[in-house]
């Protein structure tokens, strides 16, 4: 497949979202095996299955493997098999021809084609519908597939990385996942340990996120006192690295008083309950509400910052009443950098 992009811009793209080796793998002994295996397999073109609880860094590892592979100059194409309804997933993955079904007014290449000479990352592979499992198996056997409504076969060469937080042996034993497909996708299997089994990495990960969020929110925060690092290491982190990242975001935004352990509170009682299982039981409405809430918070924060925290101007810009804005600011726990620093009893330096 021809590409008009310069090698320079491609190289920049490859670097996008790829964590440095030491940040990704850390120093915890539980990561040694993952690192040495990953370093070996990244240079081969065999399918890899990444396992591990939610938020342990499976996608981060997939991007890293892609960046080190011979397909690094191609695209990293992610498809979340759980997020796209099965009825749409086939056309999303394999594309369709004009007139293939009602509404198919144009030819649409699928994501598999987009991944030609790159990496196809199938996230949450266990949720792939049974029929699509067969089509994927066919593709893996000889690299060919057909767009929906197309008689002809197309050939794509790409690297395949799949990820799951499910027990794949159970999925096959209970008839939800094809055994033959599992053999194909897991020529190599890498399992990311949960954060509670790589506690040695918590201080450096926390510091990594603190610096990241300081930049993102344009805020300064306190360096972590040693006792806080001890405390962080003592938490169960059922949401793993993602949960730690969220905790540090609150720390940077709201200061040490912010509930760093907010997501942990009450979770100790549910320590045996899988994060993914719990997340799955969340009603869709609740998930959508949370996402909208987060986005709203981000927009308000950006607008407040653009208007130097002038709330009247911000309300005008956002086309909501002043009262509504005040309510939303309180509800979202947003504070200005000045207020945050004052809350922390810290002087504002002239350069800040
Ligand atoms: N070693 C690391 N250093 C810094 N950030 C990391 C590291 N590992 C993961 N992250 C960050 O943590 C978050 C969760 O990681 P990621 O999405 O890769 O996890 P996951 O296992 O794919 O989760 P899920 O199963 O929920 O999709 C991301 O924001 C990612 O950038
Ligand atoms: Mg993921």
Coordinates of C-alpha atoms and ligand atoms in Angstrom, one line a residue:
X1 CA 0.0 0.0 0.0
X2 CA 1.5 3.3 -1.1
X3 CA 2.1 6.0 1.5
X4 CA 2.7 9.6 0.7
X5 CA 4.0 10.5 4.1
X6 CA 7.6 11.3 4.7
X7 CA 9.7 9.0 6.7
X8 CA 10.2 11.8 9.2
X9 CA 6.5 12.2 9.9
X10 CA 6.1 8.5 10.1
X11 CA 8.9 8.2 12.6
X12 CA 7.2 11.0 14.7
X13 CA 3.9 9.0 14.5
X14 CA 5.7 5.8 15.7
X15 CA 7.0 7.7 18.7
X16 CA 3.4 8.8 19.6
X17 CA 2.1 7.2 22.7
X18 CA 5.1 4.9 23.2
X19 CA 6.4 4.9 26.7
X20 CA 10.2 4.8 27.2
X21 CA 11.6 1.3 28.0
X22 CA 12.4 2.0 31.6
X23 CA 9.1 3.7 32.3
X24 CA 7.1 0.8 30.8
X25 CA 9.0 -2.0 32.4
X26 CA 10.1 -0.4 35.6
X27 CA 12.3 -2.3 38.1
X28 CA 9.9 -4.8 39.7
X29 CA 11.1 -8.4 39.5
X30 CA 7.7 -9.4 38.2
X31 CA 8.4 -7.4 35.1
X32 CA 11.8 -8.9 34.3
X33 CA 10.3 -11.9 32.4
X34 CA 7.8 -9.6 30.6
X35 CA 10.6 -7.4 29.5
X36 CA 13.0 -10.0 28.3
X37 CA 10.2 -11.9 26.4
X38 CA 8.9 -8.7 24.9
X39 CA 12.4 -7.7 23.7
X40 CA 12.8 -11.0 22.0
X41 CA 9.4 -11.2 20.3
X42 CA 9.1 -7.6 19.2
X43 CA 11.5 -8.4 16.3
X44 CA 9.6 -11.4 15.1
X45 CA 6.3 -11.3 13.3
X46 CA 4.4 -13.8 15.4
X47 CA 1.0 -13.1 16.9
X48 CA 1.1 -12.1 20.5
X49 CA -1.6 -12.3 23.2
X50 CA -1.3 -9.8 26.0
X51 CA -3.1 -10.8 29.2
X52 CA -3.7 -9.1 32.4
X53 CA -6.2 -7.2 34.5
X54 CA -7.7 -3.9 33.3
X55 CA -5.3 -1.0 33.5
X56 CA -2.1 -3.0 33.8
X57 CA -0.6 -1.5 30.6
X58 CA -1.5 -4.1 27.9
X59 CA -2.1 -1.4 25.3
X60 CA 1.0 0.5 26.4
X61 CA 3.0 -2.8 25.8
X62 CA 1.3 -3.4 22.5
X63 CA 2.4 0.1 21.3
X64 CA 5.9 -0.5 22.5
X65 CA 6.1 -3.9 20.7
X66 CA 4.8 -2.2 17.5
X67 CA 7.4 0.6 17.8
X68 CA 10.2 -1.9 18.0
X69 CA 8.9 -4.2 15.2
X70 CA 9.7 -4.3 11.5
X71 CA 6.2 -2.9 11.1
X72 CA 6.9 0.3 13.0
X73 CA 6.6 2.5 10.0
X74 CA 3.1 1.3 9.4
X75 CA 0.1 2.3 11.4
X76 CA -0.9 1.0 14.8
X77 CA -4.5 0.2 14.3
X78 CA -6.5 -0.4 17.4
X79 CA -9.9 -2.1 17.4
X80 CA -11.8 -2.6 20.6
X81 CA -13.8 -5.7 20.1
X82 CA -16.0 -5.0 23.1
X83 CA -16.8 -1.4 22.3
X84 CA -18.1 -1.9 18.7
X85 CA -21.5 -3.8 18.4
X86 CA -21.0 -7.2 16.7
X87 CA -23.3 -6.2 13.9
X88 CA -20.9 -3.3 13.0
X89 CA -17.7 -5.0 13.8
X90 CA -17.4 -7.1 10.7
X91 CA -17.7 -4.0 8.4
X92 CA -15.4 -2.0 10.7
X93 CA -12.7 -4.7 10.6
X94 CA -13.0 -6.0 7.0
X95 CA -14.7 -3.2 5.2
X96 CA -17.5 -3.4 2.6
X97 CA -18.2 -2.8 -1.1
X98 CA -20.7 -0.3 -2.5
X99 CA -24.2 -1.9 -2.3
X100 CA -23.2 -4.7 0.0
X101 CA -26.1 -3.8 2.2
X102 CA -28.7 -1.1 2.6
X103 CA -26.9 2.2 3.3
X104 CA -23.5 1.0 1.9
X105 CA -23.4 3.8 -0.6
X106 CA -19.6 3.9 -0.8
X107 CA -16.7 1.5 -0.7
X108 CA -15.2 1.4 2.7
X109 CA -11.9 -0.4 3.4
X110 CA -11.8 -1.9 6.9
X111 CA -9.2 -1.5 9.7
X112 CA -7.5 -4.7 8.7
X113 CA -6.5 -3.0 5.4
X114 CA -5.5 0.1 7.3
X115 CA -3.1 -2.0 9.3
X116 CA -1.2 -3.3 6.1
X117 CA 2.5 -3.1 6.9
X118 CA 1.6 -2.1 10.4
X119 CA 0.1 -3.6 13.5
X120 CA -3.5 -4.6 14.1
X121 CA -4.3 -4.5 17.8
X122 CA -7.4 -6.3 18.7
X123 CA -8.3 -5.2 22.2
X124 CA -10.6 -7.3 24.3
X125 CA -10.4 -10.1 21.9
X126 CA -12.5 -12.5 24.1
X127 CA -15.6 -10.4 23.1
X128 CA -15.2 -11.1 19.4
X129 CA -18.4 -12.6 18.1
X130 CA -18.2 -16.3 17.1
X131 CA -18.8 -15.7 13.4
X132 CA -16.1 -13.1 13.3
X133 CA -13.8 -15.4 15.1
X134 CA -14.1 -17.7 12.1
X135 CA -13.4 -14.9 9.7
X136 CA -10.4 -13.8 11.7
X137 CA -9.1 -17.4 11.8
X138 CA -9.3 -17.5 8.0
X139 CA -7.4 -14.3 7.7
X140 CA -4.7 -15.5 10.1
X141 CA -4.3 -18.7 8.2
X142 CA -3.3 -17.2 4.9
X143 CA -3.5 -13.4 5.3
X144 CA -6.5 -13.1 3.0
X145 CA -10.0 -11.8 3.6
X146 CA -12.9 -10.4 1.7
X147 CA -14.7 -7.1 2.2
X148 CA -18.4 -7.6 2.8
X149 CA -20.1 -7.9 -0.6
X150 CA -16.9 -8.6 -2.4
X151 CA -16.3 -12.0 -4.1
X152 CA -12.5 -11.4 -4.4
X153 CA -10.0 -11.9 -1.8
X154 CA -7.5 -9.3 -0.5
X155 CA -4.2 -9.8 1.1
X156 CA -2.8 -7.9 4.0
X157 CA 0.5 -8.3 5.8
X158 CA 0.5 -7.0 9.3
X159 CA 1.5 -7.8 12.8
X160 CA -1.3 -9.0 15.1
X161 CA -1.4 -8.2 18.8
X162 CA -4.5 -9.2 20.8
X163 CA -5.3 -8.4 24.4
X164 CA -7.7 -9.6 27.0
X165 CA -8.4 -9.4 30.7
X166 CA -10.4 -12.7 30.6
X167 CA -9.3 -16.2 31.3
X168 CA -9.0 -17.5 27.8
X169 CA -8.9 -21.2 28.8
X170 CA -12.3 -20.7 30.5
X171 CA -13.6 -18.9 27.5
X172 CA -12.7 -21.8 25.2
X173 CA -13.8 -24.5 27.7
X174 CA -17.2 -22.8 28.0
X175 CA -17.6 -22.6 24.3
X176 CA -17.4 -18.8 23.8
X177 CA -14.0 -18.7 22.1
X178 CA -12.7 -21.0 19.4
X179 CA -9.8 -23.1 20.5
X180 CA -8.2 -23.1 17.1
X181 CA -8.2 -19.3 17.0
X182 CA -6.7 -19.2 20.5
X183 CA -3.8 -21.3 19.3
X184 CA -3.3 -18.9 16.4
X185 CA -3.4 -15.7 18.3
X186 CA -1.3 -16.8 21.3
X187 CA 1.9 -18.1 19.6
X188 CA 3.4 -15.9 22.4
X189 CA 1.6 -14.9 25.5
X190 CA 2.7 -12.2 27.8
X191 CA 1.0 -11.4 31.1
X192 CA 1.2 -8.0 32.6
X193 CA 1.3 -8.3 36.4
X194 CA -1.2 -6.3 38.5
X195 CA 0.2 -3.2 40.1
X196 CA -0.1 -4.8 43.6
X197 CA 2.6 -7.3 42.3
X198 CA 4.9 -4.6 41.1
X199 CA 4.9 -2.2 44.1
X200 CA 8.6 -1.4 43.6
X201 CA 7.4 0.6 40.5
X202 CA 4.8 2.7 42.3
X203 CA 7.1 5.6 43.3
X204 CA 8.5 6.1 39.8
X205 CA 5.1 5.6 38.2
X206 CA 3.6 8.1 40.6
X207 CA 6.3 10.6 39.8
X208 CA 5.9 10.0 36.1
X209 CA 2.2 10.8 36.3
X210 CA 2.8 13.8 38.6
X211 CA 5.1 15.4 36.0
X212 CA 2.7 14.5 33.2
X213 CA -0.3 16.1 34.9
X214 CA 1.6 19.2 36.0
X215 CA 2.3 19.8 32.3
X216 CA -1.2 18.9 31.2
X217 CA -3.0 21.0 33.8
X218 CA -0.3 23.7 33.9
X219 CA -0.1 23.4 37.6
X220 CA 2.7 22.9 40.2
X221 CA 2.4 20.3 42.9
X222 CA 4.3 19.2 45.9
X223 CA 6.9 16.5 45.5
X224 CA 5.6 13.3 47.2
X225 CA 6.6 13.1 50.9
X226 CA 8.2 9.6 51.7
X227 CA 5.2 8.7 53.9
X228 CA 2.9 9.2 51.0
X229 CA 4.9 6.8 48.8
X230 CA 4.7 4.2 51.6
X231 CA 1.0 4.8 51.7
X232 CA 0.6 4.4 48.0
X233 CA 2.5 1.1 48.1
X234 CA 0.1 -0.1 50.8
X235 CA -3.1 0.3 48.6
X236 CA -4.5 -2.7 46.7
X237 CA -4.9 -0.8 43.3
X238 CA -7.6 -3.0 41.9
X239 CA -7.7 -0.6 38.9
X240 CA -4.0 -0.9 38.5
X241 CA -1.8 1.7 36.7
X242 CA -4.9 3.5 35.4
X243 CA -6.2 3.9 38.9
X244 CA -2.9 5.2 40.1
X245 CA -2.8 7.7 37.2
X246 CA -6.3 9.0 38.2
X247 CA -5.2 9.3 41.8
X248 CA -2.2 11.4 40.9
X249 CA -4.3 13.6 38.6
X250 CA -6.5 14.4 41.6
X251 CA -3.3 15.1 43.7
X252 CA -2.0 17.5 41.1
X253 CA -5.4 19.2 40.6
X254 CA -6.6 19.4 44.1
X255 CA -3.4 19.0 46.3
X256 CA -2.5 16.5 49.0
X257 CA -5.8 17.1 50.7
X258 CA -7.5 15.5 47.7
X259 CA -8.7 12.0 48.2
X260 CA -5.8 10.1 46.6
X261 CA -7.4 6.9 47.7
X262 CA -10.9 7.9 46.5
X263 CA -11.1 5.0 44.2
X264 CA -9.7 2.6 46.8
X265 CA -12.2 3.6 49.5
X266 CA -14.5 0.7 50.0
X267 CA -12.7 -1.4 47.6
X268 CA -10.7 -3.3 50.1
X269 CA -13.9 -5.2 51.0
X270 CA -14.2 -6.1 47.3
X271 CA -10.7 -7.1 46.8
X272 CA -11.6 -10.4 45.4
X273 CA -13.9 -8.9 42.8
X274 CA -12.3 -8.4 39.4
X275 CA -12.2 -4.9 38.2
X276 CA -13.4 -5.8 34.8
X277 CA -16.3 -7.8 36.1
X278 CA -17.3 -4.9 38.3
X279 CA -16.9 -2.5 35.4
X280 CA -19.1 -4.7 33.2
X281 CA -21.9 -4.5 35.7
X282 CA -21.9 -0.7 35.6
X283 CA -25.1 0.3 33.8
X284 CA -24.3 1.9 30.4
X285 CA -26.2 5.0 31.5
X286 CA -23.9 5.4 34.4
X287 CA -20.7 5.0 32.3
X288 CA -22.0 7.6 29.8
X289 CA -22.9 10.0 32.6
X290 CA -19.4 9.6 34.1
X291 CA -17.8 10.2 30.7
X292 CA -19.9 13.3 30.0
X293 CA -19.1 14.6 33.5
X294 CA -15.4 14.1 32.9
X295 CA -15.6 15.9 29.5
X296 CA -17.7 18.7 31.0
X297 CA -15.1 19.1 33.7
X298 CA -12.3 19.4 31.2
X299 CA -14.1 21.9 29.0
X300 CA -14.9 24.1 32.1
X301 CA -11.3 23.9 33.3
X302 CA -10.0 24.9 29.9
X303 CA -12.4 27.8 29.6
X304 CA -11.7 29.0 33.2
X305 CA -8.0 28.9 32.4
X306 CA -8.5 30.8 29.1
X307 CA -10.5 33.4 31.0
X308 CA -8.0 33.7 33.9
X309 CA -10.5 32.1 36.2
X310 CA -13.0 34.9 35.6
X311 CA -16.2 33.0 36.2
X312 CA -18.6 35.5 34.7
X313 CA -16.7 35.5 31.4
X314 CA -16.4 31.7 31.5
X315 CA -20.2 31.4 32.1
X316 CA -20.8 33.6 29.1
X317 CA -18.4 31.7 26.9
X318 CA -20.0 28.4 27.9
X319 CA -23.5 29.9 27.5
X320 CA -24.6 28.8 31.0
X321 CA -25.8 30.9 33.9
X322 CA -23.3 32.1 36.4
X323 CA -25.0 30.1 39.1
X324 CA -24.9 26.9 37.1
X325 CA -21.2 27.4 36.5
X326 CA -20.5 27.9 40.2
X327 CA -22.4 24.8 41.0
X328 CA -20.5 22.8 38.4
X329 CA -17.1 24.1 39.6
X330 CA -18.0 23.0 43.1
X331 CA -19.4 19.7 41.9
X332 CA -16.3 18.9 39.9
X333 CA -14.0 20.0 42.7
X334 CA -12.2 22.4 40.5
X335 CA -9.9 25.0 42.0
X336 CA -7.6 27.6 40.5
X337 CA -3.9 27.1 40.8
X338 CA -3.8 30.1 43.2
X339 CA -6.5 28.6 45.4
X340 CA -4.9 25.2 45.3
X341 CA -1.6 26.6 46.4
X342 CA -3.3 28.7 49.1
X343 CA -5.1 25.6 50.3
X344 CA -1.8 23.9 50.6
X345 CA -0.5 26.8 52.6
X346 CA 2.1 27.5 49.9
X347 CA 3.3 30.8 48.6
X348 CA 2.9 31.5 45.0
X349 CA 6.2 32.1 43.4
X350 CA 6.3 35.1 41.0
X351 CA 7.3 32.8 38.1
X352 CA 4.4 30.4 38.6
Ligands
LIG1 N1 4.5 1.5 32.8 C1 3.7 2.6 32.6 N2 4.2 3.8 32.8 C2 3.4 4.9 32.7 N3 2.1 4.8 32.3 C3 1.6 3.6 32.1 C4 2.4 2.4 32.2 N4 1.6 1.4 31.9 C5 0.4 1.9 31.6 N5 0.4 3.2 31.7 C6 -0.8 4.1 31.5 O1 -1.8 3.5 32.3 C7 -3.1 3.6 31.6 C8 -3.6 2.2 31.4 O2 -2.8 1.5 30.6 P1 -3.3 0.6 29.3 O3 -4.5 1.3 28.7 O4 -2.2 0.2 28.5 O5 -3.9 -0.6 30.2 P2 -4.7 -1.9 29.7 O6 -4.1 -3.1 30.4 O7 -4.8 -1.9 28.2 O8 -6.1 -1.6 30.3 P3 -7.6 -2.1 29.9 O9 -7.6 -3.6 30.0 O10 -8.5 -1.5 30.9 O11 -7.8 -1.7 28.5 C9 -2.8 4.3 30.3 O12 -3.0 5.7 30.5 C10 -1.3 4.1 30.1 O13 -0.7 5.1 29.3
LIG2 MG1 -6.6 -1.7 26.9

